[in-house]
């Protein structure tokens, strides 16, 4: 059951990381990249009158398609303010560019037909101008008929606003939803590819690479490389130019660097930890106030499991910049036990007994041998330090230290050497007031105060 919970928690953590990454990417695209990409693509936008589609226009020079369509709609709505003045549309040639055609109504220009419009509609400028003029004429006649009375004009305006809003929403949905589905399918495909690549590399490197840290580095680099490729393909499927996206990221890199400096610092520190390898998977390290076994080294944080079973995620930036104590970098480790002996004991005999007892304890290595030092001469006893070497693993280290203590105590008792037992003890009476009255201490102090 605990394994299932840990698996579920790990899966939820991974999903949360993926969701956070996508939210961050969406925020970047929304604020910086999407506007420039849309402006670069300039897809055609529908011109509507009373919510009904009239024709579609493209971007021209510095005016995007959206702004151009809204400008044409405003001109036609102004013409509807005076339906009696509406006449048949006329097609005229502009003085600035003979290749363009201007559709006018009662001398008022409504829309300019450009060669770009003709190319987007796969026709000529004259043919397209004729089509648009006929569409405008029909749309204005129908709109004028709906505005013959004040009430009819009110109803027409309300219906037009509602129909226009829903029409634009439907048009956006038709354009975006297929791309979003395609982008989601691409992401799902590359997620499966990334998971498969990581699984295959785990199987392959299990028989080739013995270093788990190197295996972890290669797996993560390959995994995120596939994900990066998948994001690029998904953006292309959504309709963005990857070069435009790269340009947008480059232009906003400085601002994102300041905003995401902690995340980037953890990411770079994670790569440096995996490359420099100050510790490996399975090592028992101390980082700041945290001590435990290294379970995972990810690009964001290092996962430690403390000796009481808790999982601690330490940010890689903190790990990389902190002083690290690697307890298991060497296979053996020295420990020490301190004990106190009275001055009436034979120190040479105590040293010999303690040395033999510690050397015979379970887990103590034969080489280097046990050493005993007189560490301090106290007021009431002599402090002796026993040093010995054992396996550097925490479990073996603690168990061996405990075994040495037990062996020393047992050997000292067997040799008849007693441990310190102070003869002087301080006794505190339970009822101090009664003792003072019985000894006359309180009365003498009171009389002394009265005389003074």
PDB file of N, CA, C and O in Angstrom, residues 393-438:
ATOM      1  N   UNK A 393      28.269   3.450   5.618  1.00  0.00           N
ATOM      2  CA  UNK A 393      26.815   3.551   5.548  1.00  0.00           C
ATOM      3  C   UNK A 393      26.247   3.906   6.915  1.00  0.00           C
ATOM      4  O   UNK A 393      26.735   3.468   7.952  1.00  0.00           O
ATOM      5  N   UNK A 394      25.180   4.704   6.913  1.00  0.00           N
ATOM      6  CA  UNK A 394      24.629   5.210   8.168  1.00  0.00           C
ATOM      7  C   UNK A 394      24.161   4.075   9.077  1.00  0.00           C
ATOM      8  O   UNK A 394      24.414   4.086  10.273  1.00  0.00           O
ATOM      9  N   UNK A 395      23.485   3.092   8.503  1.00  0.00           N
ATOM     10  CA  UNK A 395      22.950   1.998   9.324  1.00  0.00           C
ATOM     11  C   UNK A 395      24.089   1.225   9.974  1.00  0.00           C
ATOM     12  O   UNK A 395      24.056   0.930  11.177  1.00  0.00           O
ATOM     13  N   UNK A 396      25.131   0.888   9.210  1.00  0.00           N
ATOM     14  CA  UNK A 396      26.263   0.159   9.756  1.00  0.00           C
ATOM     15  C   UNK A 396      27.044   1.023  10.744  1.00  0.00           C
ATOM     16  O   UNK A 396      27.524   0.539  11.774  1.00  0.00           O
ATOM     17  N   UNK A 397      27.154   2.299  10.433  1.00  0.00           N
ATOM     18  CA  UNK A 397      27.900   3.228  11.285  1.00  0.00           C
ATOM     19  C   UNK A 397      27.259   3.334  12.671  1.00  0.00           C
ATOM     20  O   UNK A 397      27.931   3.226  13.699  1.00  0.00           O
ATOM     21  N   UNK A 398      25.974   3.532  12.722  1.00  0.00           N
ATOM     22  CA  UNK A 398      25.278   3.668  14.004  1.00  0.00           C
ATOM     23  C   UNK A 398      25.265   2.341  14.763  1.00  0.00           C
ATOM     24  O   UNK A 398      25.489   2.302  15.979  1.00  0.00           O
ATOM     25  N   UNK A 399      25.000   1.239  14.042  1.00  0.00           N
ATOM     26  CA  UNK A 399      24.950  -0.065  14.709  1.00  0.00           C
ATOM     27  C   UNK A 399      26.314  -0.441  15.276  1.00  0.00           C
ATOM     28  O   UNK A 399      26.410  -0.973  16.403  1.00  0.00           O
ATOM     29  N   UNK A 400      27.379  -0.168  14.548  1.00  0.00           N
ATOM     30  CA  UNK A 400      28.720  -0.503  15.025  1.00  0.00           C
ATOM     31  C   UNK A 400      29.097   0.345  16.237  1.00  0.00           C
ATOM     32  O   UNK A 400      29.692  -0.150  17.202  1.00  0.00           O
ATOM     33  N   UNK A 401      28.755   1.635  16.205  1.00  0.00           N
ATOM     34  CA  UNK A 401      29.043   2.499  17.353  1.00  0.00           C
ATOM     35  C   UNK A 401      28.320   2.007  18.600  1.00  0.00           C
ATOM     36  O   UNK A 401      28.894   1.992  19.706  1.00  0.00           O
ATOM     37  N   UNK A 402      27.083   1.587  18.434  1.00  0.00           N
ATOM     38  CA  UNK A 402      26.341   1.039  19.579  1.00  0.00           C
ATOM     39  C   UNK A 402      26.976  -0.257  20.079  1.00  0.00           C
ATOM     40  O   UNK A 402      27.092  -0.482  21.303  1.00  0.00           O
ATOM     41  N   UNK A 403      27.416  -1.112  19.153  1.00  0.00           N
ATOM     42  CA  UNK A 403      28.058  -2.370  19.560  1.00  0.00           C
ATOM     43  C   UNK A 403      29.364  -2.112  20.307  1.00  0.00           C
ATOM     44  O   UNK A 403      29.699  -2.827  21.273  1.00  0.00           O
ATOM     45  N   UNK A 404      30.120  -1.099  19.895  1.00  0.00           N
ATOM     46  CA  UNK A 404      31.369  -0.768  20.586  1.00  0.00           C
ATOM     47  C   UNK A 404      31.080  -0.298  22.011  1.00  0.00           C
ATOM     48  O   UNK A 404      31.783  -0.688  22.971  1.00  0.00           O
ATOM     49  N   UNK A 405      30.069   0.520  22.191  1.00  0.00           N
ATOM     50  CA  UNK A 405      29.725   0.982  23.542  1.00  0.00           C
ATOM     51  C   UNK A 405      29.361  -0.191  24.452  1.00  0.00           C
ATOM     52  O   UNK A 405      29.783  -0.262  25.614  1.00  0.00           O
ATOM     53  N   UNK A 406      28.543  -1.097  23.912  1.00  0.00           N
ATOM     54  CA  UNK A 406      28.158  -2.263  24.717  1.00  0.00           C
ATOM     55  C   UNK A 406      29.362  -3.121  25.060  1.00  0.00           C
ATOM     56  O   UNK A 406      29.496  -3.602  26.203  1.00  0.00           O
ATOM     57  N   UNK A 407      30.254  -3.309  24.098  1.00  0.00           N
ATOM     58  CA  UNK A 407      31.430  -4.143  24.349  1.00  0.00           C
ATOM     59  C   UNK A 407      32.347  -3.503  25.390  1.00  0.00           C
ATOM     60  O   UNK A 407      32.921  -4.195  26.260  1.00  0.00           O
ATOM     61  N   UNK A 408      32.508  -2.189  25.356  1.00  0.00           N
ATOM     62  CA  UNK A 408      33.380  -1.510  26.319  1.00  0.00           C
ATOM     63  C   UNK A 408      32.812  -1.623  27.731  1.00  0.00           C
ATOM     64  O   UNK A 408      33.539  -1.943  28.697  1.00  0.00           O
ATOM     65  N   UNK A 409      31.521  -1.376  27.886  1.00  0.00           N
ATOM     66  CA  UNK A 409      30.904  -1.462  29.204  1.00  0.00           C
ATOM     67  C   UNK A 409      31.019  -2.879  29.763  1.00  0.00           C
ATOM     68  O   UNK A 409      31.366  -3.100  30.936  1.00  0.00           O
ATOM     69  N   UNK A 410      30.739  -3.871  28.923  1.00  0.00           N
ATOM     70  CA  UNK A 410      30.848  -5.258  29.378  1.00  0.00           C
ATOM     71  C   UNK A 410      32.267  -5.634  29.752  1.00  0.00           C
ATOM     72  O   UNK A 410      32.502  -6.332  30.755  1.00  0.00           O
ATOM     73  N   UNK A 411      33.247  -5.203  28.992  1.00  0.00           N
ATOM     74  CA  UNK A 411      34.647  -5.539  29.280  1.00  0.00           C
ATOM     75  C   UNK A 411      35.126  -4.868  30.554  1.00  0.00           C
ATOM     76  O   UNK A 411      35.877  -5.469  31.346  1.00  0.00           O
ATOM     77  N   UNK A 412      34.740  -3.632  30.782  1.00  0.00           N
ATOM     78  CA  UNK A 412      35.147  -2.938  31.997  1.00  0.00           C
ATOM     79  C   UNK A 412      34.554  -3.607  33.227  1.00  0.00           C
ATOM     80  O   UNK A 412      35.233  -3.761  34.274  1.00  0.00           O
ATOM     81  N   UNK A 413      33.311  -3.998  33.177  1.00  0.00           N
ATOM     82  CA  UNK A 413      32.695  -4.691  34.307  1.00  0.00           C
ATOM     83  C   UNK A 413      33.366  -6.041  34.553  1.00  0.00           C
ATOM     84  O   UNK A 413      33.589  -6.448  35.700  1.00  0.00           O
ATOM     85  N   UNK A 414      33.683  -6.755  33.456  1.00  0.00           N
ATOM     86  CA  UNK A 414      34.320  -8.068  33.600  1.00  0.00           C
ATOM     87  C   UNK A 414      35.724  -7.940  34.179  1.00  0.00           C
ATOM     88  O   UNK A 414      36.196  -8.801  34.932  1.00  0.00           O
ATOM     89  N   UNK A 415      36.430  -6.854  33.862  1.00  0.00           N
ATOM     90  CA  UNK A 415      37.781  -6.637  34.393  1.00  0.00           C
ATOM     91  C   UNK A 415      37.772  -6.012  35.768  1.00  0.00           C
ATOM     92  O   UNK A 415      38.846  -5.788  36.364  1.00  0.00           O
ATOM     93  N   UNK A 416      36.598  -5.687  36.290  1.00  0.00           N
ATOM     94  CA  UNK A 416      36.511  -5.103  37.615  1.00  0.00           C
ATOM     95  C   UNK A 416      36.866  -3.638  37.659  1.00  0.00           C
ATOM     96  O   UNK A 416      37.235  -3.121  38.727  1.00  0.00           O
ATOM     97  N   UNK A 417      36.776  -2.977  36.571  1.00  0.00           N
ATOM     98  CA  UNK A 417      37.074  -1.542  36.504  1.00  0.00           C
ATOM     99  C   UNK A 417      35.754  -0.794  36.561  1.00  0.00           C
ATOM    100  O   UNK A 417      34.887  -0.946  35.688  1.00  0.00           O
ATOM    101  N   UNK A 418      35.587   0.014  37.567  1.00  0.00           N
ATOM    102  CA  UNK A 418      34.330   0.717  37.740  1.00  0.00           C
ATOM    103  C   UNK A 418      34.292   2.028  36.981  1.00  0.00           C
ATOM    104  O   UNK A 418      35.312   2.700  36.811  1.00  0.00           O
ATOM    105  N   UNK A 419      33.117   2.384  36.547  1.00  0.00           N
ATOM    106  CA  UNK A 419      32.911   3.667  35.881  1.00  0.00           C
ATOM    107  C   UNK A 419      32.719   4.742  36.945  1.00  0.00           C
ATOM    108  O   UNK A 419      32.417   4.432  38.105  1.00  0.00           O
ATOM    109  N   UNK A 420      32.914   6.000  36.625  1.00  0.00           N
ATOM    110  CA  UNK A 420      32.817   7.080  37.618  1.00  0.00           C
ATOM    111  C   UNK A 420      31.494   7.040  38.368  1.00  0.00           C
ATOM    112  O   UNK A 420      30.424   6.896  37.759  1.00  0.00           O
ATOM    113  N   UNK A 421      31.596   7.153  39.732  1.00  0.00           N
ATOM    114  CA  UNK A 421      30.408   7.177  40.578  1.00  0.00           C
ATOM    115  C   UNK A 421      30.663   8.192  41.687  1.00  0.00           C
ATOM    116  O   UNK A 421      31.200   7.853  42.751  1.00  0.00           O
ATOM    117  N   UNK A 422      30.359   9.452  41.462  1.00  0.00           N
ATOM    118  CA  UNK A 422      30.712  10.498  42.426  1.00  0.00           C
ATOM    119  C   UNK A 422      30.133  10.192  43.801  1.00  0.00           C
ATOM    120  O   UNK A 422      28.978   9.787  43.950  1.00  0.00           O
ATOM    121  N   UNK A 423      31.015  10.374  44.844  1.00  0.00           N
ATOM    122  CA  UNK A 423      30.570  10.156  46.215  1.00  0.00           C
ATOM    123  C   UNK A 423      29.829  11.353  46.772  1.00  0.00           C
ATOM    124  O   UNK A 423      29.059  11.229  47.724  1.00  0.00           O
ATOM    125  N   UNK A 424      30.091  12.528  46.264  1.00  0.00           N
ATOM    126  CA  UNK A 424      29.469  13.748  46.747  1.00  0.00           C
ATOM    127  C   UNK A 424      28.160  13.952  46.017  1.00  0.00           C
ATOM    128  O   UNK A 424      28.134  14.020  44.791  1.00  0.00           O
ATOM    129  N   UNK A 425      27.097  14.020  46.766  1.00  0.00           N
ATOM    130  CA  UNK A 425      25.787  14.241  46.175  1.00  0.00           C
ATOM    131  C   UNK A 425      25.120  15.419  46.875  1.00  0.00           C
ATOM    132  O   UNK A 425      25.279  15.596  48.085  1.00  0.00           O
ATOM    133  N   UNK A 426      24.385  16.221  46.158  1.00  0.00           N
ATOM    134  CA  UNK A 426      23.695  17.376  46.705  1.00  0.00           C
ATOM    135  C   UNK A 426      22.256  16.972  46.964  1.00  0.00           C
ATOM    136  O   UNK A 426      21.523  16.574  46.041  1.00  0.00           O
ATOM    137  N   UNK A 427      21.827  17.040  48.242  1.00  0.00           N
ATOM    138  CA  UNK A 427      20.472  16.670  48.634  1.00  0.00           C
ATOM    139  C   UNK A 427      19.683  17.950  48.876  1.00  0.00           C
ATOM    140  O   UNK A 427      20.090  18.812  49.667  1.00  0.00           O
ATOM    141  N   UNK A 428      18.550  18.088  48.284  1.00  0.00           N
ATOM    142  CA  UNK A 428      17.682  19.248  48.439  1.00  0.00           C
ATOM    143  C   UNK A 428      16.497  18.833  49.292  1.00  0.00           C
ATOM    144  O   UNK A 428      15.751  17.906  48.919  1.00  0.00           O
ATOM    145  N   UNK A 429      16.298  19.440  50.478  1.00  0.00           N
ATOM    146  CA  UNK A 429      15.160  19.047  51.335  1.00  0.00           C
ATOM    147  C   UNK A 429      13.834  19.377  50.680  1.00  0.00           C
ATOM    148  O   UNK A 429      13.719  20.342  49.911  1.00  0.00           O
ATOM    149  N   UNK A 430      12.850  18.569  51.056  1.00  0.00           N
ATOM    150  CA  UNK A 430      11.542  18.736  50.431  1.00  0.00           C
ATOM    151  C   UNK A 430      10.831  19.955  50.984  1.00  0.00           C
ATOM    152  O   UNK A 430      10.204  20.705  50.268  1.00  0.00           O
ATOM    153  N   UNK A 431      10.909  20.154  52.354  1.00  0.00           N
ATOM    154  CA  UNK A 431      10.252  21.309  52.983  1.00  0.00           C
ATOM    155  C   UNK A 431      11.353  22.209  53.541  1.00  0.00           C
ATOM    156  O   UNK A 431      11.781  22.075  54.704  1.00  0.00           O
ATOM    157  N   UNK A 432      11.858  23.119  52.737  1.00  0.00           N
ATOM    158  CA  UNK A 432      12.999  23.960  53.117  1.00  0.00           C
ATOM    159  C   UNK A 432      12.646  24.911  54.264  1.00  0.00           C
ATOM    160  O   UNK A 432      13.486  25.215  55.108  1.00  0.00           O
ATOM    161  N   UNK A 433      11.405  25.420  54.348  1.00  0.00           N
ATOM    162  CA  UNK A 433      11.026  26.363  55.411  1.00  0.00           C
ATOM    163  C   UNK A 433      11.102  25.697  56.794  1.00  0.00           C
ATOM    164  O   UNK A 433      11.591  26.285  57.780  1.00  0.00           O
ATOM    165  N   UNK A 434      10.629  24.464  56.883  1.00  0.00           N
ATOM    166  CA  UNK A 434      10.658  23.761  58.165  1.00  0.00           C
ATOM    167  C   UNK A 434      12.092  23.475  58.607  1.00  0.00           C
ATOM    168  O   UNK A 434      12.439  23.565  59.797  1.00  0.00           O
ATOM    169  N   UNK A 435      12.944  23.137  57.656  1.00  0.00           N
ATOM    170  CA  UNK A 435      14.356  22.879  58.002  1.00  0.00           C
ATOM    171  C   UNK A 435      15.027  24.153  58.486  1.00  0.00           C
ATOM    172  O   UNK A 435      15.835  24.138  59.408  1.00  0.00           O
ATOM    173  N   UNK A 436      14.707  25.292  57.859  1.00  0.00           N
ATOM    174  CA  UNK A 436      15.301  26.550  58.296  1.00  0.00           C
ATOM    175  C   UNK A 436      14.844  26.909  59.710  1.00  0.00           C
ATOM    176  O   UNK A 436      15.633  27.395  60.542  1.00  0.00           O
ATOM    177  N   UNK A 437      13.560  26.692  60.011  1.00  0.00           N
ATOM    178  CA  UNK A 437      13.061  26.985  61.347  1.00  0.00           C
ATOM    179  C   UNK A 437      13.697  26.067  62.389  1.00  0.00           C
ATOM    180  O   UNK A 437      14.044  26.488  63.505  1.00  0.00           O
ATOM    181  N   UNK A 438      13.868  24.794  61.979  1.00  0.00           N
ATOM    182  CA  UNK A 438      14.456  23.843  62.939  1.00  0.00           C
ATOM    183  C   UNK A 438      15.911  24.164  63.230  1.00  0.00           C
ATOM    184  O   UNK A 438      16.388  24.020  64.357  1.00  0.00           O
TER     185      UNK A 438
END
